[in-house]
CSV table of C-alpha atoms and ligand atoms in Angstrom, one decimal:
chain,number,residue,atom,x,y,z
A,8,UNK,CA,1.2,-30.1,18.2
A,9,UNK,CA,3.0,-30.8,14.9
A,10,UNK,CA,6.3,-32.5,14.3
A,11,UNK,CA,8.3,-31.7,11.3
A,12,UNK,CA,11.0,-34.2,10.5
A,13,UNK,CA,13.8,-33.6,8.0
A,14,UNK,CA,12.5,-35.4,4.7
A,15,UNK,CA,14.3,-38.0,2.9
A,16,UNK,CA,13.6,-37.0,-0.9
A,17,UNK,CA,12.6,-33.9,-2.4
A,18,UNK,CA,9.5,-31.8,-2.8
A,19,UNK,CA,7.8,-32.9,-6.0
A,20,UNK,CA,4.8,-33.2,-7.8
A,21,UNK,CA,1.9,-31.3,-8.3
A,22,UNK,CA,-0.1,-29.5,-5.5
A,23,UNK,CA,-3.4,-27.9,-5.1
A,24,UNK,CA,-3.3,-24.9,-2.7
A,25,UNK,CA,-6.6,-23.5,-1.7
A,26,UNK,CA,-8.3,-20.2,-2.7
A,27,UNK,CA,-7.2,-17.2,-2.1
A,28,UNK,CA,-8.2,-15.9,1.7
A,29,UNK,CA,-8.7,-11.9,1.0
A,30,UNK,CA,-10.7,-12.6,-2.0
A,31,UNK,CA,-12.5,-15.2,0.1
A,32,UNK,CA,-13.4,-12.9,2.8
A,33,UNK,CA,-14.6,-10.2,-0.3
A,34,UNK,CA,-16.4,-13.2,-2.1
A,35,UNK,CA,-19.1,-13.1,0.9
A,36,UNK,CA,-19.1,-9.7,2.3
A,37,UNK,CA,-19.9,-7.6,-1.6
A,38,UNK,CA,-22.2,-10.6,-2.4
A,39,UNK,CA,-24.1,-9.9,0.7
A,40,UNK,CA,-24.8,-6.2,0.0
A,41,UNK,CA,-25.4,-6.9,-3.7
A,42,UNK,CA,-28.8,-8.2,-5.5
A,43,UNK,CA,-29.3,-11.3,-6.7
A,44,UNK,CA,-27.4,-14.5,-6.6
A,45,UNK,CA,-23.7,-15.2,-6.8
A,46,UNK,CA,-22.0,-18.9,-6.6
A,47,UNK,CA,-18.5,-18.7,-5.1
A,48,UNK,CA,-16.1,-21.9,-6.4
A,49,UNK,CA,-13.2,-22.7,-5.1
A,50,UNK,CA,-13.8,-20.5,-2.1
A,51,UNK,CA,-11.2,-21.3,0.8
A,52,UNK,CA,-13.7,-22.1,3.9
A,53,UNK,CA,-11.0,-22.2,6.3
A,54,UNK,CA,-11.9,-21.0,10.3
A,55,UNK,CA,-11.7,-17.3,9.2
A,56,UNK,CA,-13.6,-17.4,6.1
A,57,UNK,CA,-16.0,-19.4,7.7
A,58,UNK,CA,-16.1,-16.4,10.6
A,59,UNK,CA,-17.1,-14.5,7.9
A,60,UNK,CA,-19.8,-16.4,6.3
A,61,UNK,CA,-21.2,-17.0,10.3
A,62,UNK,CA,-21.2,-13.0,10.8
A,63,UNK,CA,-23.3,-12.2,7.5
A,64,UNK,CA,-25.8,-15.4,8.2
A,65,UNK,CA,-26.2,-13.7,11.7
A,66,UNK,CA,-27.3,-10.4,10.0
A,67,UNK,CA,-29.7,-12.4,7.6
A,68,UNK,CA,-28.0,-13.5,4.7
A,69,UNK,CA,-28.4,-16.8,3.2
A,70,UNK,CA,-25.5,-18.5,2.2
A,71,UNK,CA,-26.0,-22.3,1.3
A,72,UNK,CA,-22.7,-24.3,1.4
A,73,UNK,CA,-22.4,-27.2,-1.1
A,74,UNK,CA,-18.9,-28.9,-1.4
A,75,UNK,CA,-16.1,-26.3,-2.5
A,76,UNK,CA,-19.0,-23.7,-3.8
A,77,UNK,CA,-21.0,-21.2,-1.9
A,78,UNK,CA,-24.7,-19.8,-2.9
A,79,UNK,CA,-25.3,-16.3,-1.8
A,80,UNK,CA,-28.7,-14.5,-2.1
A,81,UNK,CA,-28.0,-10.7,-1.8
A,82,UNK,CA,-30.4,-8.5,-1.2
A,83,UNK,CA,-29.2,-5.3,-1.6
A,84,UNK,CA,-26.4,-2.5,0.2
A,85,UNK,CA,-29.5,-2.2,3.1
A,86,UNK,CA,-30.5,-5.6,3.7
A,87,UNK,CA,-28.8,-7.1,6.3
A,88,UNK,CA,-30.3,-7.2,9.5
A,89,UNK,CA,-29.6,-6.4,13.2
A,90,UNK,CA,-27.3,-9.5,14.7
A,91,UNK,CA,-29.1,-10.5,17.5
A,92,UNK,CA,-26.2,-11.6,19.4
A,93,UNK,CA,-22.5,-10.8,19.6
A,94,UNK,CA,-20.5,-11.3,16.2
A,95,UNK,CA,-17.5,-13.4,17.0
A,96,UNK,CA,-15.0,-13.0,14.2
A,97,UNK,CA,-12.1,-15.5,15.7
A,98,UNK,CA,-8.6,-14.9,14.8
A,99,UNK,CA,-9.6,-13.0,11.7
A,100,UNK,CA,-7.9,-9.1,11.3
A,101,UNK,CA,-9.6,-8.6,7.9
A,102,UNK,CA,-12.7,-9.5,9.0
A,103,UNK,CA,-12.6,-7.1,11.9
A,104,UNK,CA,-11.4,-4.1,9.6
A,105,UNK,CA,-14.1,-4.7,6.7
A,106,UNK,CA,-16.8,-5.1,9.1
A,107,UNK,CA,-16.1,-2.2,11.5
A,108,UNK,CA,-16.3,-0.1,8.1
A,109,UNK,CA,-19.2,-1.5,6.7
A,110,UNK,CA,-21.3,-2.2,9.9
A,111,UNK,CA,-20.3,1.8,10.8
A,112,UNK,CA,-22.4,2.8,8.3
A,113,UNK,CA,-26.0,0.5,8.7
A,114,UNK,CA,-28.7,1.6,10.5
A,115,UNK,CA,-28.4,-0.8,13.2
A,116,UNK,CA,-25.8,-1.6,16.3
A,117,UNK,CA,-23.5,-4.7,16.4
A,118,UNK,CA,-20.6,-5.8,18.8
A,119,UNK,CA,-17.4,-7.6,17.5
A,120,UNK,CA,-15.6,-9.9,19.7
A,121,UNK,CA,-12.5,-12.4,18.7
A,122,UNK,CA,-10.2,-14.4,20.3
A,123,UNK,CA,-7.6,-14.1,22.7
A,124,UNK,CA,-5.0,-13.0,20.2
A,125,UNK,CA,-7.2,-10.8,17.2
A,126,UNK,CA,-8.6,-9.1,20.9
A,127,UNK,CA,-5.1,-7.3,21.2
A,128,UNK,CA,-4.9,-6.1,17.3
A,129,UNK,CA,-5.2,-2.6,17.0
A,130,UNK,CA,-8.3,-1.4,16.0
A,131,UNK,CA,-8.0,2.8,15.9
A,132,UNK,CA,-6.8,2.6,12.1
A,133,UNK,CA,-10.1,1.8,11.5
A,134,UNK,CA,-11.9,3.5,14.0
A,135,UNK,CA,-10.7,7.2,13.6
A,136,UNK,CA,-10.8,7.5,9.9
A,137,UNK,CA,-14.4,6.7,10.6
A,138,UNK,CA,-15.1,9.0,13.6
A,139,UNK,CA,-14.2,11.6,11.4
A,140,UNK,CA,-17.2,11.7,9.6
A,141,UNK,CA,-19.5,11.0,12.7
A,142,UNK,CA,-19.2,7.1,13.3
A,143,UNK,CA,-19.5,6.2,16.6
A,144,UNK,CA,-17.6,3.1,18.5
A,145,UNK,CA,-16.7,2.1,22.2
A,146,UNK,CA,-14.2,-0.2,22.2
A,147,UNK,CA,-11.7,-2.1,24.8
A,148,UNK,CA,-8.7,0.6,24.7
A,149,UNK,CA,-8.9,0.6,20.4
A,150,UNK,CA,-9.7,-3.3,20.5
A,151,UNK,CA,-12.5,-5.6,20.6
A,152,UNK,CA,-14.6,-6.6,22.0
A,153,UNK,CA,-16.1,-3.0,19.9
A,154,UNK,CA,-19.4,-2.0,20.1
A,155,UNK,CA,-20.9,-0.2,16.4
A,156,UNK,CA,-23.2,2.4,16.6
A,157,UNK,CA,-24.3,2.0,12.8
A,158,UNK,CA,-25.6,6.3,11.5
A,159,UNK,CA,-25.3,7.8,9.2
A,160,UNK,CA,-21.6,8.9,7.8
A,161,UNK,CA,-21.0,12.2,6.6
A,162,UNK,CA,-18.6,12.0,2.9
A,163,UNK,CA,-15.4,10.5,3.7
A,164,UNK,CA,-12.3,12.2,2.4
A,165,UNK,CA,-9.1,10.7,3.7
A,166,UNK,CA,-5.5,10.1,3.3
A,167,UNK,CA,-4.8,6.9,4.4
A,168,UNK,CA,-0.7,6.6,4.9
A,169,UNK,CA,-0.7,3.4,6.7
A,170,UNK,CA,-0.2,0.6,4.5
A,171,UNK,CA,-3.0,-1.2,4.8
A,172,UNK,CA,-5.4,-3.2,2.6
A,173,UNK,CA,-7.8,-3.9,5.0
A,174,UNK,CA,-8.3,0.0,6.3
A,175,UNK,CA,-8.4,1.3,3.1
A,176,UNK,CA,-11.3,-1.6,2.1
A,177,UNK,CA,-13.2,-0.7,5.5
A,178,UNK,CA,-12.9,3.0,4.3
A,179,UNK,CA,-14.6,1.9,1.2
A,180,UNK,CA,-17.2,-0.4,2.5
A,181,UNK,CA,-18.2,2.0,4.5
A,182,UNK,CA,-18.5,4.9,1.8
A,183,UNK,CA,-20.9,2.4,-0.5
A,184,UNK,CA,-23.8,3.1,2.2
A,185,UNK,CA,-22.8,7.5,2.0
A,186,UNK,CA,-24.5,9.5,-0.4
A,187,UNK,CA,-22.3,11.3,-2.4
A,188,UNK,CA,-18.5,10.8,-3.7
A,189,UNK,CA,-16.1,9.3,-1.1
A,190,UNK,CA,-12.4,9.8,-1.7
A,191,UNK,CA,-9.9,7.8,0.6
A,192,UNK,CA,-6.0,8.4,-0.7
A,193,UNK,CA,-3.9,5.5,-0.7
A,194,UNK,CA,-0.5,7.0,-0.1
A,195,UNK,CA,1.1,3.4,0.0
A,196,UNK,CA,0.2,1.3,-2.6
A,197,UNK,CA,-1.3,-2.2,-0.9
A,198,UNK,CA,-3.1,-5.6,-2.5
A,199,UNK,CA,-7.0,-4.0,-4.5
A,200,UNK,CA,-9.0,-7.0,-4.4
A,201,UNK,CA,-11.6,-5.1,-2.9
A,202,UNK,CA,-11.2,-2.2,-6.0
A,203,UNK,CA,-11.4,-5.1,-8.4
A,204,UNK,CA,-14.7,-7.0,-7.3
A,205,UNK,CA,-16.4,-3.4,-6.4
A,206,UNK,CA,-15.8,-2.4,-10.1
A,207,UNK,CA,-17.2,-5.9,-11.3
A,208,UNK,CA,-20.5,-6.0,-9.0
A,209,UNK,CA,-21.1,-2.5,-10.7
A,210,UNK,CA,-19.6,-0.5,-7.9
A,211,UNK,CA,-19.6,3.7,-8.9
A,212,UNK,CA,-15.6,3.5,-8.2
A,213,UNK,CA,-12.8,5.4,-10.0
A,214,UNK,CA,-9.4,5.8,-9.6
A,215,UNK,CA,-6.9,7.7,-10.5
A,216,UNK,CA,-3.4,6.7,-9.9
A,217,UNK,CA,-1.3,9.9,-9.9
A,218,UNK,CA,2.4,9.4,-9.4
A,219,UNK,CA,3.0,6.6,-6.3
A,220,UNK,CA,-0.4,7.0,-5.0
A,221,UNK,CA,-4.3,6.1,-5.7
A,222,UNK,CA,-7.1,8.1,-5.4
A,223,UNK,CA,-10.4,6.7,-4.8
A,224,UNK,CA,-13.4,8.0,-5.8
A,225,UNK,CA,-16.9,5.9,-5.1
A,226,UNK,CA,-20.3,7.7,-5.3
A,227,UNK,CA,-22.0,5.9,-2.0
A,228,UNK,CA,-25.4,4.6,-1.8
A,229,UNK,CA,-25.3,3.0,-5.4
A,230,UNK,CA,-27.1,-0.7,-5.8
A,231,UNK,CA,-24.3,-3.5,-6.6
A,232,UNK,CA,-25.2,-6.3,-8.8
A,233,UNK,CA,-24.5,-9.8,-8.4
A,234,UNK,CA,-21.7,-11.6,-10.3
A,235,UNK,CA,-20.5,-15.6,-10.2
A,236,UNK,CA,-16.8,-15.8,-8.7
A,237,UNK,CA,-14.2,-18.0,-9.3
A,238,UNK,CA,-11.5,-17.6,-6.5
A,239,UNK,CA,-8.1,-18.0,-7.7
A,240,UNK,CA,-5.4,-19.8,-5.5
A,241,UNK,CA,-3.9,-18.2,-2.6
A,242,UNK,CA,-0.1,-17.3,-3.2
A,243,UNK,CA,0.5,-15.9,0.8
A,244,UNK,CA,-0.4,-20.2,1.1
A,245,UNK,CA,1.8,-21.2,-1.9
A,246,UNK,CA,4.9,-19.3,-0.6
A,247,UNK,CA,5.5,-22.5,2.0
A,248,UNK,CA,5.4,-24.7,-0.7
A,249,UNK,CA,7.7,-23.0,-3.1
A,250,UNK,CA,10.1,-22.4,-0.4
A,251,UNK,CA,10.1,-25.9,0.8
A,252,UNK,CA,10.7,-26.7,-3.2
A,253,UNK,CA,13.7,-24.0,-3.1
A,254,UNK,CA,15.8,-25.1,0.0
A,255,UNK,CA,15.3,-28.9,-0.9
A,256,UNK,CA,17.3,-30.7,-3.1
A,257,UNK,CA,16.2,-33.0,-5.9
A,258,UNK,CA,12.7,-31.0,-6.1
A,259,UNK,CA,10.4,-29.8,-8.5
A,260,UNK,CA,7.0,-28.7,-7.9
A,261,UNK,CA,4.2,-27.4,-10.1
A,262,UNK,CA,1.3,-25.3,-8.8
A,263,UNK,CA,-1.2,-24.1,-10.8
A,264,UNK,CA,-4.2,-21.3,-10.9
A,265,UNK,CA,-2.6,-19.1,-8.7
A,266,UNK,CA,-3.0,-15.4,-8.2
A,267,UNK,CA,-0.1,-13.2,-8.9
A,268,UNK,CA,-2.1,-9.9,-8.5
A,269,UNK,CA,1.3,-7.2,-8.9
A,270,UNK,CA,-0.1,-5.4,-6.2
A,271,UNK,CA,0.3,-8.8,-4.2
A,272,UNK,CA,3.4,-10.5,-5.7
A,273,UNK,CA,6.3,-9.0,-3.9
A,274,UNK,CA,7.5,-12.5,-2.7
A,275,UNK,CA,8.0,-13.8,-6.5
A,276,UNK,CA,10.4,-10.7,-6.7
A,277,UNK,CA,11.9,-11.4,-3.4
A,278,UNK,CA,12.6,-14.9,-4.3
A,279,UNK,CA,13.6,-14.1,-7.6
A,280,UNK,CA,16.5,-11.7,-6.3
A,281,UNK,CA,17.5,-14.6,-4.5
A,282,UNK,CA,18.1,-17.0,-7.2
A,283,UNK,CA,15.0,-18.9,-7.2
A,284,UNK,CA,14.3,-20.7,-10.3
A,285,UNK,CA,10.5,-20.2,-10.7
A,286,UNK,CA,8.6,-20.2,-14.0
A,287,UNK,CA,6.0,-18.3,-14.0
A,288,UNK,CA,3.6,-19.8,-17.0
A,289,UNK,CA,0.7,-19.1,-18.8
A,290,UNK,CA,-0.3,-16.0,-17.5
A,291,UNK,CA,-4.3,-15.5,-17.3
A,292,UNK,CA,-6.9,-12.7,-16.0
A,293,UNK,CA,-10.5,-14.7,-14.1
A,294,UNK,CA,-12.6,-11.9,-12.9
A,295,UNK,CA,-10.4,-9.3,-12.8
A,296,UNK,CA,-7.5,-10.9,-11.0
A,297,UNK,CA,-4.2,-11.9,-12.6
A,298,UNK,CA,-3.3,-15.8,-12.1
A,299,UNK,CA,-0.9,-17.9,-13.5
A,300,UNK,CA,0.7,-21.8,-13.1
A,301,UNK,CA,3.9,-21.8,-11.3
A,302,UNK,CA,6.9,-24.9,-12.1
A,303,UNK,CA,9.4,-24.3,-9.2
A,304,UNK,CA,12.6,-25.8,-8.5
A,305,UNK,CA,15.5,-26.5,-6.1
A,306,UNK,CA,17.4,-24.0,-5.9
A,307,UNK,CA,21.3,-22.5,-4.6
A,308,UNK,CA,19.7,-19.6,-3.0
A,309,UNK,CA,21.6,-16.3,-1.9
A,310,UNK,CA,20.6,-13.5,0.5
A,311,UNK,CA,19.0,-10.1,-0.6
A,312,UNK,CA,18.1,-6.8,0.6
A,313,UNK,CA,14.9,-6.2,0.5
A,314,UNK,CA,13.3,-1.8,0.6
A,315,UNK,CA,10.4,-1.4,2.8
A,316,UNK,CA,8.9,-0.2,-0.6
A,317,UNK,CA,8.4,-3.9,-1.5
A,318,UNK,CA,6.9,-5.0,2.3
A,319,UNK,CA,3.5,-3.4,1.4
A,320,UNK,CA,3.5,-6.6,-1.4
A,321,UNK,CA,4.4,-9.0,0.5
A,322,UNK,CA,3.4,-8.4,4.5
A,323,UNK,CA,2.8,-11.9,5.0
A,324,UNK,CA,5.7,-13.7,3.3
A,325,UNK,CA,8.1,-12.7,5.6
A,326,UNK,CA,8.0,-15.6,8.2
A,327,UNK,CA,8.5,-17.8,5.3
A,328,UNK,CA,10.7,-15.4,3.7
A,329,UNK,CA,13.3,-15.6,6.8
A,330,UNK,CA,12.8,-19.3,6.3
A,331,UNK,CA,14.6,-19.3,2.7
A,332,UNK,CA,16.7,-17.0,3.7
A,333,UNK,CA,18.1,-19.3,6.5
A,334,UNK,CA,19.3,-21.4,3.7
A,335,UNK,CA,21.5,-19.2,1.5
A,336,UNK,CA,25.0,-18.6,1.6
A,337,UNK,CA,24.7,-15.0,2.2
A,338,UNK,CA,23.0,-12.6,4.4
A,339,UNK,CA,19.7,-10.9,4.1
A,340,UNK,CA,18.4,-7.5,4.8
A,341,UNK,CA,14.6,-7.0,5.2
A,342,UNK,CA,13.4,-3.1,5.8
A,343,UNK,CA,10.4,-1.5,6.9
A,344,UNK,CA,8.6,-4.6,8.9
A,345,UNK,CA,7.2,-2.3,11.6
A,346,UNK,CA,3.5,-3.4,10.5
A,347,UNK,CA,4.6,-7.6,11.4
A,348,UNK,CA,4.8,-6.7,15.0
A,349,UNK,CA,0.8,-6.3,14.9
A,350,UNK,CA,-0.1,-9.7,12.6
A,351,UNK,CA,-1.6,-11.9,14.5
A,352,UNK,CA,1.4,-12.5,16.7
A,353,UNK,CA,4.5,-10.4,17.2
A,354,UNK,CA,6.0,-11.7,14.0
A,355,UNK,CA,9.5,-10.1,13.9
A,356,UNK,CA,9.6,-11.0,17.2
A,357,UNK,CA,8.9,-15.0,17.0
A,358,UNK,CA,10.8,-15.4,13.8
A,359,UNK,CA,14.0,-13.9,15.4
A,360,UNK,CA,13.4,-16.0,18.5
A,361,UNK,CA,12.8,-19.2,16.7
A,362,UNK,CA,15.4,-19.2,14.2
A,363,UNK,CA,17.7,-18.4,17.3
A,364,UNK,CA,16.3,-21.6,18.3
A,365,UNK,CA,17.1,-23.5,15.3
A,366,UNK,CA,20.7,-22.4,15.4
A,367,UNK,CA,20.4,-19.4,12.4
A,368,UNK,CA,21.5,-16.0,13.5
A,369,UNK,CA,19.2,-13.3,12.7
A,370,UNK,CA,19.1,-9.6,14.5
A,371,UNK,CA,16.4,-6.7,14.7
A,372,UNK,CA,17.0,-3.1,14.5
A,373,UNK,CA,13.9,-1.4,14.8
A,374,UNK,CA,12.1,-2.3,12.0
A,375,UNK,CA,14.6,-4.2,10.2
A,376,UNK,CA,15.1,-8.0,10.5
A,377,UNK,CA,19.2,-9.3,9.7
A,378,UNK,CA,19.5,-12.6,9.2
A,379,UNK,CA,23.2,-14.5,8.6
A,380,UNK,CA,23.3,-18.3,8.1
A,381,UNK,CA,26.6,-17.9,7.3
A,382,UNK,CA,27.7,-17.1,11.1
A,383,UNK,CA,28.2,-19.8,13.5
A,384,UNK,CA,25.2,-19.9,16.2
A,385,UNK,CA,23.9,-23.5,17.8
A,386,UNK,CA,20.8,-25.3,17.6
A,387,UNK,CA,19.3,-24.4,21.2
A,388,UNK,CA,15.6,-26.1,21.2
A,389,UNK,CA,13.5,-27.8,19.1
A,390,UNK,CA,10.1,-26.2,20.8
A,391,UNK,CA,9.0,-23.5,18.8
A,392,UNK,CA,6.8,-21.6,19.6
A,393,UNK,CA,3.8,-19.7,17.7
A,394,UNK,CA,1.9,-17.2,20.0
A,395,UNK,CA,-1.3,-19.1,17.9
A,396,UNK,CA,-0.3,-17.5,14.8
A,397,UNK,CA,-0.7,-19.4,11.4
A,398,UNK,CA,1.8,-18.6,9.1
A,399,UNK,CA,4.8,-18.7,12.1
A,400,UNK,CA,3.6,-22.6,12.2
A,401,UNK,CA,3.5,-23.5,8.9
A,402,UNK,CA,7.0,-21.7,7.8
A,403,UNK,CA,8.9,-23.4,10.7
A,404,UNK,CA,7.2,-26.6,9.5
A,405,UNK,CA,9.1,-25.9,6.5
A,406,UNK,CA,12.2,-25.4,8.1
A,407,UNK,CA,11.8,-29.0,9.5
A,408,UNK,CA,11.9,-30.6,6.2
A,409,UNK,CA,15.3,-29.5,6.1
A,410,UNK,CA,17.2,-28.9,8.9
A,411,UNK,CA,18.3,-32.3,10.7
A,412,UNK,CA,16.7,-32.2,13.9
A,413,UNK,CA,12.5,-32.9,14.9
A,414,UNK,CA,10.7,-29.3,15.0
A,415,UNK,CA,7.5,-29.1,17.5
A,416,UNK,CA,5.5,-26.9,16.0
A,417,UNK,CA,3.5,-25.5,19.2
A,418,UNK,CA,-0.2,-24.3,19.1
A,419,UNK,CA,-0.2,-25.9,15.4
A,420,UNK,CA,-4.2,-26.3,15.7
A,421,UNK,CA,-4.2,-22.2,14.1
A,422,UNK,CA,-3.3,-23.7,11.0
A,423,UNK,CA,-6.4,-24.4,10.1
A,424,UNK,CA,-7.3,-20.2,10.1
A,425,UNK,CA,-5.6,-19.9,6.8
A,426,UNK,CA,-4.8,-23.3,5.4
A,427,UNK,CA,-7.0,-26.5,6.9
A,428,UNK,CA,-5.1,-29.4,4.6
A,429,UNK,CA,-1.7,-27.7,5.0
A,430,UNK,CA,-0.1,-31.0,6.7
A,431,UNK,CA,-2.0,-33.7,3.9
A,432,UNK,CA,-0.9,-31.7,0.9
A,433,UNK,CA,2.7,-31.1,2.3
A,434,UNK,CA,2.8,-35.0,2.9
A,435,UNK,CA,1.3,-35.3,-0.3
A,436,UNK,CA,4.1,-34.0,-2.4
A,437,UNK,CA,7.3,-35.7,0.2
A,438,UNK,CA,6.6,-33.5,3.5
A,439,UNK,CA,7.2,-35.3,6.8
A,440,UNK,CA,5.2,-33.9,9.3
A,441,UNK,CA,3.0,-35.6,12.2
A,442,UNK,CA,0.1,-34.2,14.4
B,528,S3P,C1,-5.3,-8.4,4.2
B,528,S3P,C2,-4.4,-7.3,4.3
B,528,S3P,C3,-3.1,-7.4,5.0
B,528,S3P,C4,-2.7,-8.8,5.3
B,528,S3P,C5,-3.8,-9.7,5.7
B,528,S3P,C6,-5.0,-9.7,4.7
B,528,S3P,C7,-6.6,-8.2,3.5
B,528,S3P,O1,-3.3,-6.7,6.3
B,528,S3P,O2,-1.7,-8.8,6.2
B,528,S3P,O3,-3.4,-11.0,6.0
B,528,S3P,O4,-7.2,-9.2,3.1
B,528,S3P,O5,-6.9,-7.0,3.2
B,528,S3P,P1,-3.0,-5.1,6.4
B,528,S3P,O6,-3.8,-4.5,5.3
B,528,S3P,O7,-3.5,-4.8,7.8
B,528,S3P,O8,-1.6,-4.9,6.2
């Protein structure tokens, strides 16, 4: 368990937030396929990544660890090997997706299993796009654990409508092993790291963007090539500690390196429409991805209505979205959030609940989340709980540096999925949390 106490100064200083987790998760699975060697730096080797790495050793990759760096040796898009046993992937949703695409199209079998709460994720967005061209899966009901029957695919042409980066990035590991061209629409447009490192590693990918949509095009079977990465820092990780900065007083914080991809910097807008004072500086492209160093300040913050159009760009800030919006002086809108109800918890469900808890009123009408800190509503319990998910922890920790009253932060050990020094580096820069 984690305690979060009110702190007694601001947030200040300088802080270094880990890499980025999707590229992570892409930094070992295209190596892996590719030929040659690639070293990874600043890789985040949190539990998922680390899932990840632990799947592709069990299918005969070597991957040497040495401090923040990884050392791939890639032998090519048909060179892994049958697992011998069960893959467990953890708590980890994008590793789950990618694989079930890329594994669909081996010529081997494999099982994925994961824990208690990645075991209830759905799995059929992934599935059926691929049964449609003659993959073949059993699975729980659409979950794990899910066996793959790896064949081979017939061309994939689909149009994905569902939001989702890690669909359309199965879709597309899967079409590198199918002869031919592969096109997967992308109706809704969602983050492309997996579009970016394809094209570096010498991927046969194009795409066209014609009006609100992308069309993908990649010519399967082609050999990818091996390229050095340097993984920029995560911004879904940063988002608690500019929003602790924000609601604080007497705070300034400066974060550097981090990625501010457009197609995944919908909370910078977000926060921006709310009055956040946030320079974004020195703006700079590392292998294809668009970083930048970030000075943010405290902040008189005011509400904001937010179109689902924007949720696609920001899924994952909204727990610590609701958390900065508890702290302006006007209400908040947020449409669209159907997809949080399948993160790795309920999410709309255990933000409302918990900010009932801390005494902020918020509502949800199908897929939209309300939330009023202007109307009266009282502190009820300090317990809050986290159905083991991550980011619910660590932006409730955040609302314990400021409101008043000791936060337990329940099942806080799932941290450690997405962010393992999240408590030192918070303390670091005037956090007051205990484990
Ligand atoms: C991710 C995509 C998003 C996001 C997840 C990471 C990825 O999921 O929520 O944390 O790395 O592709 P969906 O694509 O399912 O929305």
């Amino acid at each position: 368990m984690l305690t979060s106490s009110k702190i007694s100064g601001g947030i200040n200083g300088n802080v270094n937030i880990p890499g980025d987790k999707s590229i992570s998760h892409r930094s070992i699975i295209i190596p892996s396929i590719s030929n040659g060697f690639t070293e990874i730096d600043n890789i985040l080797l949190s539990e998922d990544v680390m899932n990840t790495m632990n799947a592709f050793r069990a299918m005969g990759v070597k991957i040497i660890k040495n401090n923040n760096k990884l050392l791939i040796e890639g032998k090519g898009l048909n060179s892994l090997t049958s697992p011998t046993s069960e893959i467990n992937l953890g708590n980890s949703g994008t590793t789950a997706r990618l694989l079930t695409g890329l594994l669909s199209s081996q010529n081997f079998n494999s099982i994925l299993i994961g824990d208690i709460s990645l075991s209830k994720r759905p799995m059929d967005r992934i599935i059926q796009p691929l049964e449609k061209v003659g993959a073949s899966f059993k699975s729980n009901d659409s979950k794990l654990p899910l066996e793959i029957f790896g064949t081979k695919l017939r061309n994939i042409n689909y149009d994905l409508a569902l939001p989702s980066a890690q669909v359309k990035s199965g879709l597309m590991l899967a079409s590198l092993n199918i002869e031919g061209t592969n096109k997967i629409i992308e109706r809704n447009i969602t983050r492309n790291h997996t579009e970016i490192m394809l094209e570096s590693f010498g991927a046969d990918i194009d795409i066209k963007k014609i009006e609100n949509e992308n069309h993908i095009y990649i010519n399967g079977q082609k050999e990818l090539y091996s390229k050095n990465i340097f993984v920029p820092s995560d911004l879904s990780s940063a988002a608690f500690f500019i929003v602790a900065t924000l609601i604080n007083k007497n705070s300034l914080l400066k974060i550097d390196g981090i990625n501010i991809n457009p197609t995944r910097n919908g909370i910078l807008k977000a926060l921006n429409m709310m009055g956040a004072q946030i320079k974004v500086n020195n703006k700079r492209t590392i292998n294809g991805e668009l970083i930048a160093d970030l000075e943010i300040k405290s902040s008189d913050l005011v509400g904001c209505e937010l179109d689902e159009d924007i949720a696609r760009l920001m899924i994952d800030e909204y727990p610590i979205l609701s958390i900065a919006a508890s702290f302006a002086s006007s209400p908040s809108l947020f449409k669209g959030l159907g997809e949080l109800k399948i993160k790795e918890s309920n999410r709309l469900e255990l933000i409302r609940n918990n900010l009932d808890k801390c005494g902020i009123f918020s509502e949800i009408e199908g897929e939209n989340l309300f939330i009023d800190p202007t109307k009266k509503s009282k502190f009820k319990s300090n317990k809050i709980d986290t159905n083991f998910d991550h980011r619910i922890a660590m932006s409730f920790a955040i609302m314990g540096t400021r409101l008043g009253t000791d936060l337990n932060i329940l099942n806080s050990e799932y941290i450690k999925t997405s962010f393992p020094k999240f408590v030192q580096n918070l303390n670091a820069v005037g956090g007051n949390l205990t484990e």
